[in-house]
C-alpha cells in the first residue's frame, strides 16, 4: 500500500515557498479538504456521479501536490468508478467510505507535518 | 521592454493549488490573479486581458477548452498554458492543437511552473519587440503605413528631398499632400529654414498676390504697414503651394517668373527682391487636364512638374487602413481619456470593406467620433456611423457585410454582334454601374486589380478626347470644363463624362467616371 504521506513532497515545497509560507498553504489544504468530506457525501446522496468524478479528479491533483499519496491513488480509482458507463452505486458507496477515511487521515498527516 | 510586467491568471477549481501556484510565482516580475471557475476566467480575461493564463482543463462549470476557445475567438494575444492530470495528456495535446501555448502535467513543482512562465513571458517580450519594430517601420515622417504603394512614395520622397528640383504632389483630398510636402522639407537641405504652406484655394484672389509676395505700406486700401509674403518667409526653406491649380491665371505668370528667377516685387513696390526657396506644390486634380482646360498655364506646369509624387487613395493602400486606424484609436483614446485599445474582427472587416472616399482625413474623423461617442476597450462595427455601415452592406452580400458581391452577368446571348473589346467594356461599365461607381468594389467583383480598370477607363477617355479634340480646338475652349471639377463635359463619341472620383450611370446610358 502506498504510504499515507510522502514527506519529501512537503519538504520540497517548504524549500520552494519558504518555511514561513508553508503553514499557510497547509492550513488552506486542511480547510479545503475538510469541506470536501461533506461535499463528496452530498454528491453521493444525490447520485451525482459526474460531480463525484469531477471532485475526485481535483482531489487527486491536490493530494499529489501535497504529498497525500495514498489518498491520490484512491481518488484515481474512485474517479474511474464514477466515470463507468453504468455507475454501481453500492461499489461507489463502499469506495467513498474508504476514500473519505483516507482523506481524513491525510488531513491529519499533512496538518501535523513539521520539518525535521 | 524592461517595464513590461505581464499579468498572469491562474484558473483552477482547487483553492490549495491556486494558492500554491500563486506562491510559486510571487518572486517573478508578474502580477498574479486567480479564479476558480471557467466563467470567472472569461469575465477576468474580458476585463483584464491577461498576458499568460495557466488554465486547468477540468473546471466545475465549463471546460478549459471553452475558455481557450474564447481566448482564440477574441483574437487575444494571451498565452494559454494548460494544466492537466497525468491521465489527460491527450486532452492537453488537443488543447495545443487548438492554440494553447504549452501544457504542464500535474502535480506541478515550483521550478516547472517558473520555467514555463519565463519561457512564455520571454516569447511575449520578443513578440512585443517585433511589434514595436514593425510599428517603427510603419511610420515615415508623419505618414503611417507600409503598403507597397506607400513604400514607393517614401522612396521617391527620400530621393527627391535632397535635390533642389520642384516637386509636384497629386492625390485625392485627404491623402496627405501637406504631410508629404513637410516630409520633403524635413529631408531637404533647407530643413533648417521655414516650411511655409499656403493654400491657393483658401485665399481670396485679390489678397493672394500680397500673401505670396507681400506688400508695402499704402499699396492698397488696408495696407497700413509693410508685410512680408510667403516666398520671403520661406527664404532658405520650403514654400508649399497647395491647390496650385486654383491659382489665378494672372498670378500664375508672376509665380512662373519668380520660380525662374527667384526674384519678385512686393505689391506696391518697385524694388526687386531675391530669395532662395524650394518649391513644392500640390493639387487634388489632374494637372494635365487642367492645362488642357486652360486653367493652368502650360509653361508653369512644366516648370513645376519636375518630380511628380502621386499619393495613393486609402482604398489602394492594403492593410494601411487598419494600421492608421489603430494609431488614431490609440491617440484619440489617450486624448479623450477613453479605454479603447483595439478593433473587433467585424470592425476590422468594416474598415477594410469601406472605400474611404475622404481618405485618411475621413478615417481620422470617424475614429475620433467613435472614441468620443462610445465607451469600452474594443471598437465594434456597430459603433461606426450608420452611413458607413449602410455603404458597406450595399456593396456586400448581406451576410457578413464585408465582402463585395460578385457581378452577375446574364448568359443568354446579349453580346451577339459585338467585338470582344466591346463586350469587355460593356461588362466593366455594367459592373461599375452595379457598384454605383465604386471602382474598387467593381475591381474586386471582376477579379482584377483596380489599376486595370483605371487604365481601361483612361484609354477610353483618351480615345474619346482624341475624337472630340477637333471640336475643342475649333470651338470654344473656355467651355471645356472636363477637369475643373465643375460642370461635366459631354464627349459625344463616348459614353464617358468626367466629373469627380466616382462614376455614375445616367438614364441615357451615360457613365461618369473619375
XYZ file of C-alpha atoms in Angstrom:
630
model
C 0.000 0.000 0.000
C 1.229 3.478 -0.868
C 2.430 5.493 2.108
C -0.096 7.922 3.566
C 2.177 10.974 3.367
C 5.263 11.461 1.242
C 7.100 13.931 3.448
C 9.669 14.569 0.706
C 6.963 16.398 -1.253
C 6.198 18.781 1.620
C 9.890 19.216 2.375
C 10.477 20.224 -1.241
C 7.502 22.565 -1.071
C 8.935 24.173 2.072
C 12.179 24.731 0.200
C 10.335 26.260 -2.747
C 7.994 28.615 -0.915
C 9.835 29.216 2.356
C 9.182 27.956 5.851
C 7.140 30.976 6.770
C 4.617 30.399 3.976
C 4.255 26.604 4.324
C 1.891 26.698 7.346
C -0.468 28.942 5.407
C -0.534 26.547 2.456
C -1.100 23.563 4.756
C -3.879 25.421 6.503
C -5.679 26.046 3.206
C -5.250 22.373 2.265
C -6.747 21.276 5.580
C -9.722 23.645 5.344
C -10.449 22.857 1.702
C -10.120 19.087 2.157
C -12.297 19.132 5.266
C -15.000 20.918 3.280
C -14.677 18.228 0.592
C -15.656 15.489 3.051
C -19.227 16.741 3.245
C -19.224 17.755 -0.424
C -18.437 14.164 -1.523
C -21.132 12.778 0.736
C -23.716 15.232 -0.579
C -22.926 14.401 -4.221
C -23.202 10.670 -3.453
C -26.573 11.136 -1.754
C -27.767 12.982 -4.860
C -26.422 10.242 -7.141
C -24.343 12.864 -8.951
C -21.698 10.545 -10.397
C -20.187 13.092 -12.780
C -19.939 15.598 -9.904
C -18.187 12.951 -7.824
C -15.817 12.166 -10.698
C -15.012 15.867 -11.009
C -14.304 16.191 -7.282
C -12.159 13.042 -7.324
C -10.249 14.426 -10.316
C -9.448 17.603 -8.411
C -8.681 15.723 -5.192
C -6.099 13.511 -6.882
C -4.150 16.582 -8.090
C -4.351 18.322 -4.726
C -3.285 15.180 -2.834
C -0.405 14.523 -5.245
C 0.762 18.117 -4.834
C 0.648 17.998 -1.011
C 2.186 14.508 -0.723
C -1.006 12.669 0.297
C -0.150 9.746 -1.986
C -2.481 7.072 -0.662
C -5.442 9.408 -0.954
C -4.291 10.335 -4.500
C -4.324 6.641 -5.517
C -7.761 6.127 -4.038
C -9.050 9.253 -5.761
C -7.803 7.934 -9.132
C -9.604 4.625 -8.626
C -12.724 6.393 -7.368
C -12.827 8.725 -10.376
C -12.725 5.716 -12.721
C -15.558 4.055 -10.852
C -17.703 7.178 -11.104
C -16.962 7.563 -14.810
C -18.110 3.994 -15.613
C -20.764 3.683 -18.283
C -23.171 2.284 -15.689
C -22.028 3.514 -12.284
C -22.538 0.961 -9.485
C -23.977 2.849 -6.502
C -23.065 0.201 -3.961
C -19.462 -0.073 -5.194
C -19.133 3.694 -5.311
C -20.527 3.968 -1.767
C -18.078 1.395 -0.474
C -15.119 3.101 -2.175
C -16.306 6.507 -0.990
C -16.220 5.398 2.642
C -12.656 4.242 2.156
C -11.653 7.411 0.235
C -13.089 9.755 2.843
C -11.441 7.744 5.625
C -8.085 8.100 3.895
C -8.729 11.774 3.252
C -9.382 12.336 6.972
C -6.108 10.593 7.793
C -4.332 12.644 5.132
C -5.703 15.891 6.528
C -4.336 14.936 9.936
C -0.979 13.898 8.488
C -0.485 16.996 6.310
C -1.838 19.276 9.065
C 0.595 17.796 11.537
C 3.618 17.966 9.230
C 6.654 19.648 10.705
C 10.014 19.931 9.050
C 12.622 17.754 10.711
C 10.866 46.492 -22.739
C 12.037 46.030 -19.146
C 8.938 47.879 -17.989
C 6.695 45.118 -19.343
C 5.113 43.377 -16.325
C 2.877 40.554 -17.549
C -0.486 39.850 -15.964
C -0.876 36.171 -15.108
C -4.182 34.433 -14.473
C -4.377 31.060 -12.720
C -7.601 29.148 -13.352
C -8.065 26.139 -11.078
C -11.024 24.990 -9.007
C -8.816 23.921 -6.096
C -8.032 26.617 -3.528
C -4.869 24.891 -2.196
C -3.493 24.633 -5.745
C -4.357 28.232 -6.662
C -2.607 29.484 -3.557
C 0.392 27.235 -4.109
C 0.869 28.268 -7.751
C 0.476 31.943 -6.850
C 3.081 31.497 -4.133
C 5.457 29.798 -6.569
C 5.248 32.899 -8.776
C 5.459 35.517 -6.038
C 9.106 36.337 -6.750
C 8.598 36.588 -10.503
C 8.121 40.031 -12.011
C 4.449 39.457 -12.808
C 1.028 40.412 -11.472
C -0.738 37.201 -10.469
C -4.502 36.716 -10.186
C -6.510 33.530 -9.741
C -10.099 32.378 -10.271
C -11.851 29.091 -9.538
C -14.215 28.626 -12.500
C -14.345 28.890 -16.268
C -16.941 31.659 -16.270
C -14.961 33.712 -13.779
C -11.959 33.172 -16.030
C -13.809 34.532 -19.068
C -15.001 37.546 -17.060
C -11.479 38.236 -15.894
C -9.976 37.747 -19.366
C -12.519 40.087 -20.872
C -11.873 42.821 -18.304
C -8.146 42.463 -17.581
C -6.628 40.969 -20.765
C -4.035 38.793 -19.003
C -0.823 38.008 -20.860
C -0.437 34.454 -19.531
C -3.188 32.079 -18.439
C -2.494 28.862 -16.526
C -5.702 27.020 -17.279
C -6.932 23.812 -15.660
C -8.598 21.629 -18.254
C -11.306 20.349 -15.908
C -13.346 23.075 -14.321
C -16.629 22.754 -12.427
C -18.791 24.876 -14.755
C -17.359 24.929 -18.275
C -14.404 23.090 -19.713
C -10.969 24.611 -20.102
C -11.439 24.090 -23.858
C -14.268 26.618 -23.821
C -12.088 29.177 -22.085
C -9.299 28.514 -24.592
C -11.782 28.850 -27.411
C -12.933 32.207 -26.025
C -9.361 33.480 -25.983
C -8.841 32.390 -29.585
C -12.176 33.727 -30.817
C -11.486 37.100 -29.272
C -8.170 37.066 -31.074
C -6.364 37.873 -27.851
C -2.624 37.762 -27.502
C -2.763 35.833 -24.219
C -0.586 32.725 -23.978
C -2.601 29.827 -22.549
C -0.806 27.059 -20.661
C -2.978 24.064 -19.926
C -2.727 22.362 -16.539
C -3.667 18.728 -16.709
C -3.526 15.472 -14.791
C -1.225 12.689 -15.956
C -4.175 10.769 -17.405
C -5.282 13.710 -19.557
C -2.230 14.268 -21.739
C -4.233 13.533 -24.886
C -6.571 16.364 -23.950
C -3.599 18.645 -23.396
C -2.239 17.769 -26.814
C -5.644 18.542 -28.303
C -5.562 21.882 -26.454
C -2.180 22.610 -28.044
C -3.707 21.861 -31.422
C -6.445 24.383 -30.608
C -3.909 27.064 -29.867
C -2.656 26.565 -26.303
C 0.932 27.734 -25.951
C 2.119 24.908 -23.664
C 0.884 22.403 -21.098
C 2.080 21.195 -17.713
C 1.187 17.848 -16.196
C 0.136 17.914 -12.532
C 1.491 17.721 -9.884
C 3.386 20.867 -10.731
C 6.530 21.836 -8.903
C 7.840 25.320 -8.471
C 10.713 25.027 -10.959
C 8.467 23.750 -13.764
C 5.899 26.493 -13.250
C 8.516 29.255 -13.135
C 10.447 27.996 -16.170
C 7.235 27.756 -18.172
C 6.260 31.278 -17.137
C 9.683 32.657 -18.002
C 9.681 30.977 -21.421
C 6.226 32.342 -22.081
C 6.978 35.905 -20.988
C 10.195 35.826 -22.994
C 8.139 34.876 -26.013
C 5.718 37.713 -25.280
C 8.544 40.217 -24.935
C 10.042 39.118 -28.234
C 6.658 39.456 -29.884
C 6.276 42.932 -28.424
C 9.727 43.867 -29.702
C 8.824 42.650 -33.183
C 5.567 44.580 -32.998
C 7.385 47.759 -31.892
C 9.898 47.273 -34.676
C 7.101 46.834 -37.199
C 5.363 49.930 -35.845
C 8.554 51.927 -36.279
C 8.729 50.620 -39.843
C 5.134 51.699 -40.400
C 5.916 55.334 -39.760
C 7.656 57.655 -42.164
C 7.936 61.353 -41.340
C 4.305 61.816 -40.418
C 2.922 59.083 -42.661
C 1.610 55.830 -41.212
C 1.614 52.754 -43.399
C 3.836 50.232 -45.060
C 1.816 49.185 -48.094
C 3.801 48.772 -51.315
C 2.108 51.897 -52.703
C 3.308 53.994 -49.765
C 6.773 52.456 -49.702
C 7.147 53.617 -53.258
C 6.083 57.121 -52.179
C 8.586 57.098 -49.287
C 11.318 56.051 -51.662
C 10.515 58.908 -54.063
C 10.434 61.401 -51.189
C 13.847 60.226 -49.972
C 15.324 60.559 -53.448
C 13.664 63.857 -54.291
C 14.142 65.672 -50.986
C 17.899 66.387 -51.141
C 17.640 67.769 -54.671
C 16.522 71.314 -55.361
C 14.047 70.189 -58.008
C 10.425 71.233 -57.703
C 8.095 68.507 -56.503
C 4.522 68.239 -57.722
C 2.270 66.205 -55.430
C -1.057 64.895 -56.652
C -3.634 62.856 -54.812
C -7.227 62.860 -53.698
C -8.324 65.039 -50.847
C -7.215 63.635 -47.503
C -4.331 61.542 -48.824
C -1.678 63.596 -47.009
C -0.291 66.031 -49.575
C 0.822 68.511 -46.929
C 2.356 65.695 -44.856
C 4.276 64.704 -47.980
C 5.443 68.282 -48.553
C 6.627 68.562 -44.956
C 8.434 65.235 -45.239
C 10.293 66.565 -48.281
C 11.189 69.713 -46.340
C 12.428 67.721 -43.327
C 14.732 65.660 -45.542
C 15.877 68.568 -47.674
C 18.976 70.752 -47.485
C 16.656 73.610 -46.496
C 15.328 71.782 -43.427
C 16.715 74.455 -41.082
C 14.660 77.075 -42.913
C 10.913 77.501 -42.562
C 8.255 75.315 -44.105
C 5.609 77.762 -45.317
C 2.347 76.242 -46.555
C -0.105 78.386 -48.465
C -3.460 77.221 -49.755
C -4.139 78.821 -53.122
C -7.846 77.975 -52.946
C -8.441 79.354 -49.463
C -7.210 82.883 -50.018
C -9.324 85.405 -51.940
C -7.906 86.200 -55.375
C -7.335 89.876 -54.522
C -5.249 89.042 -51.494
C -3.297 86.168 -52.978
C -0.526 88.228 -54.546
C 0.046 90.032 -51.261
C 0.009 86.714 -49.382
C 2.580 85.297 -51.758
C 4.882 88.213 -52.317
C 3.986 90.647 -49.531
C 3.199 94.351 -49.922
C 4.435 97.744 -48.875
C 2.519 100.252 -46.796
C -0.121 102.078 -48.856
C -0.036 99.556 -51.726
C -3.801 99.217 -51.471
C -6.597 100.161 -49.120
C -5.940 98.487 -45.824
C -2.201 98.070 -46.430
C -1.358 100.034 -43.310
C 2.133 98.640 -42.963
C 4.738 96.648 -44.856
C 4.100 92.938 -44.991
C 6.404 90.044 -45.782
C 4.897 87.437 -48.096
C 5.087 83.665 -48.048
C 8.006 83.491 -50.513
C 10.101 85.682 -48.236
C 9.135 83.725 -45.099
C 10.215 80.611 -46.948
C 13.614 82.092 -47.843
C 16.146 79.352 -47.145
C 13.275 76.909 -46.573
C 10.350 75.400 -48.462
C 7.289 77.074 -49.935
C 4.364 74.680 -50.215
C 1.697 75.801 -52.665
C -1.375 73.667 -52.035
C -4.264 73.566 -54.524
C -1.934 75.147 -57.100
C -4.452 74.662 -59.909
C -6.754 77.170 -58.182
C -4.210 79.974 -58.552
C -5.459 82.957 -60.551
C -4.041 82.922 -64.141
C -2.503 86.375 -63.711
C -0.714 85.270 -60.607
C 0.405 82.111 -62.356
C 2.564 84.202 -64.662
C 4.051 86.088 -61.725
C 4.728 82.853 -59.929
C 6.381 81.461 -63.051
C 8.671 84.451 -63.234
C 9.530 84.097 -59.554
C 10.289 80.381 -59.929
C 12.507 81.033 -62.934
C 14.495 83.864 -61.373
C 13.965 83.734 -57.612
C 13.154 87.425 -57.895
C 9.882 89.215 -57.135
C 8.284 92.542 -56.322
C 6.170 93.130 -53.264
C 2.779 94.594 -54.140
C 3.167 98.348 -54.487
C 6.947 98.193 -54.573
C 9.364 98.725 -57.446
C 12.239 97.150 -55.584
C 13.257 93.771 -56.953
C 13.867 91.278 -54.158
C 15.556 87.912 -54.265
C 15.046 84.772 -52.192
C 16.156 81.178 -52.381
C 13.347 78.781 -51.640
C 12.420 75.247 -52.532
C 9.015 74.981 -54.218
C 6.697 72.067 -53.533
C 3.165 72.218 -54.869
C 0.098 70.006 -54.791
C -3.332 69.530 -56.250
C -6.156 67.026 -55.973
C -6.873 67.490 -59.676
C -5.169 66.083 -62.719
C -2.782 68.934 -63.651
C -2.528 67.776 -67.269
C -6.281 68.043 -67.658
C -6.174 71.466 -66.029
C -3.636 72.538 -68.635
C -5.810 71.168 -71.420
C -8.750 73.046 -69.962
C -6.644 76.237 -69.961
C -6.999 76.604 -66.211
C -3.342 76.103 -65.606
C -0.506 77.596 -67.630
C 1.375 75.010 -69.608
C 4.752 76.720 -69.053
C 4.134 76.837 -65.296
C 3.081 73.212 -65.361
C 6.352 72.143 -66.999
C 8.338 74.341 -64.640
C 6.680 72.807 -61.565
C 6.082 69.243 -62.705
C 9.704 68.145 -62.360
C 9.360 65.370 -59.786
C 5.790 64.115 -59.566
C 4.604 62.229 -56.494
C 1.199 60.623 -56.684
C -0.270 59.795 -53.281
C -2.463 56.699 -53.438
C -6.014 56.827 -52.080
C -6.529 54.909 -48.845
C -8.554 52.202 -50.607
C -5.443 51.270 -52.624
C -3.197 51.003 -49.563
C -3.942 47.413 -48.491
C -3.682 46.927 -44.732
C -2.607 50.511 -44.081
C -6.234 51.304 -43.243
C -6.021 49.090 -40.182
C -2.586 50.384 -39.190
C -3.676 54.001 -39.431
C -6.994 53.325 -37.682
C -5.177 51.598 -34.816
C -2.809 54.535 -34.449
C -5.697 57.006 -34.427
C -7.580 54.853 -31.926
C -4.608 54.851 -29.586
C -4.047 58.590 -29.901
C -7.682 59.632 -29.559
C -8.274 57.220 -26.648
C -5.384 58.842 -24.847
C -6.534 62.323 -25.745
C -10.150 61.708 -24.719
C -9.215 59.629 -21.674
C -11.004 56.533 -23.020
C -10.032 52.872 -22.769
C -10.215 51.742 -26.405
C -7.307 49.512 -27.349
C -8.440 47.506 -30.357
C -10.978 46.764 -33.094
C -13.207 43.686 -33.107
C -12.936 41.323 -36.072
C -16.172 42.694 -37.577
C -14.918 46.271 -37.107
C -11.696 45.387 -38.903
C -13.699 43.863 -41.743
C -15.701 47.069 -41.975
C -12.538 49.169 -42.044
C -11.231 47.120 -44.945
C -14.510 46.910 -46.864
C -15.354 50.610 -46.833
C -13.868 52.742 -49.607
C -12.887 55.811 -47.542
C -13.584 58.411 -50.253
C -12.332 61.118 -47.870
C -9.188 59.050 -47.327
C -7.084 59.418 -44.164
C -8.889 62.577 -43.088
C -12.236 60.776 -43.173
C -10.792 57.795 -41.310
C -9.366 60.135 -38.684
C -12.721 61.848 -38.169
C -14.618 58.565 -37.964
C -12.252 57.107 -35.357
C -12.379 60.337 -33.347
C -16.174 60.238 -33.465
C -16.241 56.597 -32.333
C -13.908 57.296 -29.423
C -15.883 60.330 -28.280
C -19.346 58.797 -28.558
C -18.643 55.322 -27.171
C -17.086 53.587 -24.200
C -15.274 50.286 -23.783
C -11.985 48.755 -24.781
C -12.980 47.315 -28.138
C -14.418 49.120 -31.155
C -17.219 47.086 -32.738
C -18.810 47.519 -36.159
C -21.988 48.900 -34.522
C -20.003 51.916 -33.329
C -19.286 53.077 -36.899
C -21.522 55.770 -38.395
C -24.650 54.332 -39.979
C -23.758 55.798 -43.366
C -20.567 53.734 -43.489
C -22.266 50.532 -42.373
C -25.010 51.042 -44.961
C -22.482 51.755 -47.686
C -20.574 48.554 -46.954
C -23.743 46.479 -46.684
C -24.920 47.807 -50.040
C -21.757 46.549 -51.661
C -21.791 43.257 -49.753
C -23.663 40.029 -49.969
C -25.794 40.910 -46.990
C -24.397 38.215 -44.736
C -21.082 39.426 -43.480
C -21.478 42.917 -44.771
C -17.831 42.972 -45.634
C -17.345 41.026 -48.827
C -18.270 42.507 -52.151
C -20.856 40.782 -54.271
C -19.762 39.028 -57.442
C -21.081 40.608 -60.571
C -23.877 38.697 -62.207
C -23.810 38.902 -65.983
C -26.674 37.353 -67.910
C -25.665 34.453 -70.062
C -28.261 34.399 -72.827
C -26.554 35.924 -75.815
C -26.506 39.608 -75.003
C -23.217 40.131 -76.810
C -24.157 38.846 -80.221
C -22.628 41.018 -82.905
C -20.223 42.725 -80.532
C -16.435 42.558 -80.590
C -14.559 41.154 -77.615
C -13.341 44.653 -76.716
C -16.919 45.918 -76.733
C -18.061 43.023 -74.569
C -15.240 43.705 -72.110
C -16.089 47.366 -71.965
C -19.769 46.613 -71.516
C -19.021 44.188 -68.671
C -16.769 46.678 -66.906
C -19.247 49.506 -67.269
C -22.141 47.384 -66.046
C -20.156 46.208 -63.037
C -19.139 49.738 -62.150
C -22.760 50.694 -62.556
C -23.905 47.916 -60.193
C -21.342 49.208 -57.686
C -22.740 52.712 -58.030
C -19.500 53.979 -59.429
C -17.241 52.413 -56.854
C -14.189 51.330 -58.884
C -12.586 49.473 -56.008
C -15.644 47.257 -55.476
C -16.075 46.747 -59.198
C -12.478 45.586 -59.497
C -13.000 43.108 -56.648
C -16.121 41.748 -58.352
C -14.384 41.352 -61.662
C -11.374 39.766 -60.009
C -8.933 42.269 -61.460
C -6.711 44.899 -59.994
C -8.414 48.265 -59.915
C -5.461 49.751 -61.750
C -6.559 47.593 -64.712
C -9.961 49.238 -64.657
C -8.462 52.689 -64.291
C -6.129 52.005 -67.212
C -9.003 50.925 -69.414
C -11.108 53.898 -68.391
C -8.210 56.176 -69.155
C -7.721 54.657 -72.578
C -11.425 55.025 -73.390
C -11.340 58.585 -72.103
C -8.236 59.432 -74.114
C -9.818 57.854 -77.142
C -12.933 59.934 -76.593
C -10.947 63.116 -76.086
C -8.920 62.407 -79.187
C -12.126 62.207 -81.156
C -13.504 65.385 -79.608
C -10.241 67.352 -79.745
C -11.178 68.845 -83.098
C -14.350 70.219 -81.619
C -12.444 71.852 -78.752
C -9.816 73.363 -80.998
C -12.216 74.860 -83.456
C -14.919 75.600 -80.980
C -14.935 77.347 -77.648
C -12.174 76.044 -75.352
C -13.297 78.095 -72.381
C -16.358 75.858 -72.135
C -14.177 72.802 -71.939
C -14.540 72.090 -68.240
C -13.543 68.463 -68.395
C -11.224 68.650 -65.434
C -12.435 71.600 -63.489
C -14.413 69.533 -61.060
C -17.393 71.687 -62.006
C -19.907 71.007 -64.734
C -19.016 67.878 -66.651
C -18.145 67.878 -70.322
C -20.050 65.532 -72.538
C -17.909 63.757 -75.062
C -20.157 62.974 -77.987
C -18.230 59.975 -79.318
C -18.023 58.308 -75.981
C -20.296 57.425 -73.124
C -17.904 58.928 -70.623
C -18.343 62.171 -68.749
C -15.630 63.302 -66.413
C -16.551 64.685 -63.017
C -15.109 63.687 -59.656
C -13.709 60.425 -58.328
C -16.816 58.258 -58.532
C -18.661 57.160 -61.582
C -22.397 57.075 -62.097
C -24.651 55.855 -64.858
C -27.374 58.144 -66.113
C -30.759 57.256 -67.531
C -29.488 57.839 -71.034
C -26.815 55.179 -70.540
C -24.000 57.616 -69.944
C -21.486 56.832 -67.243
C -19.467 59.348 -65.293
C -16.021 58.313 -64.214
C -13.235 59.898 -62.272
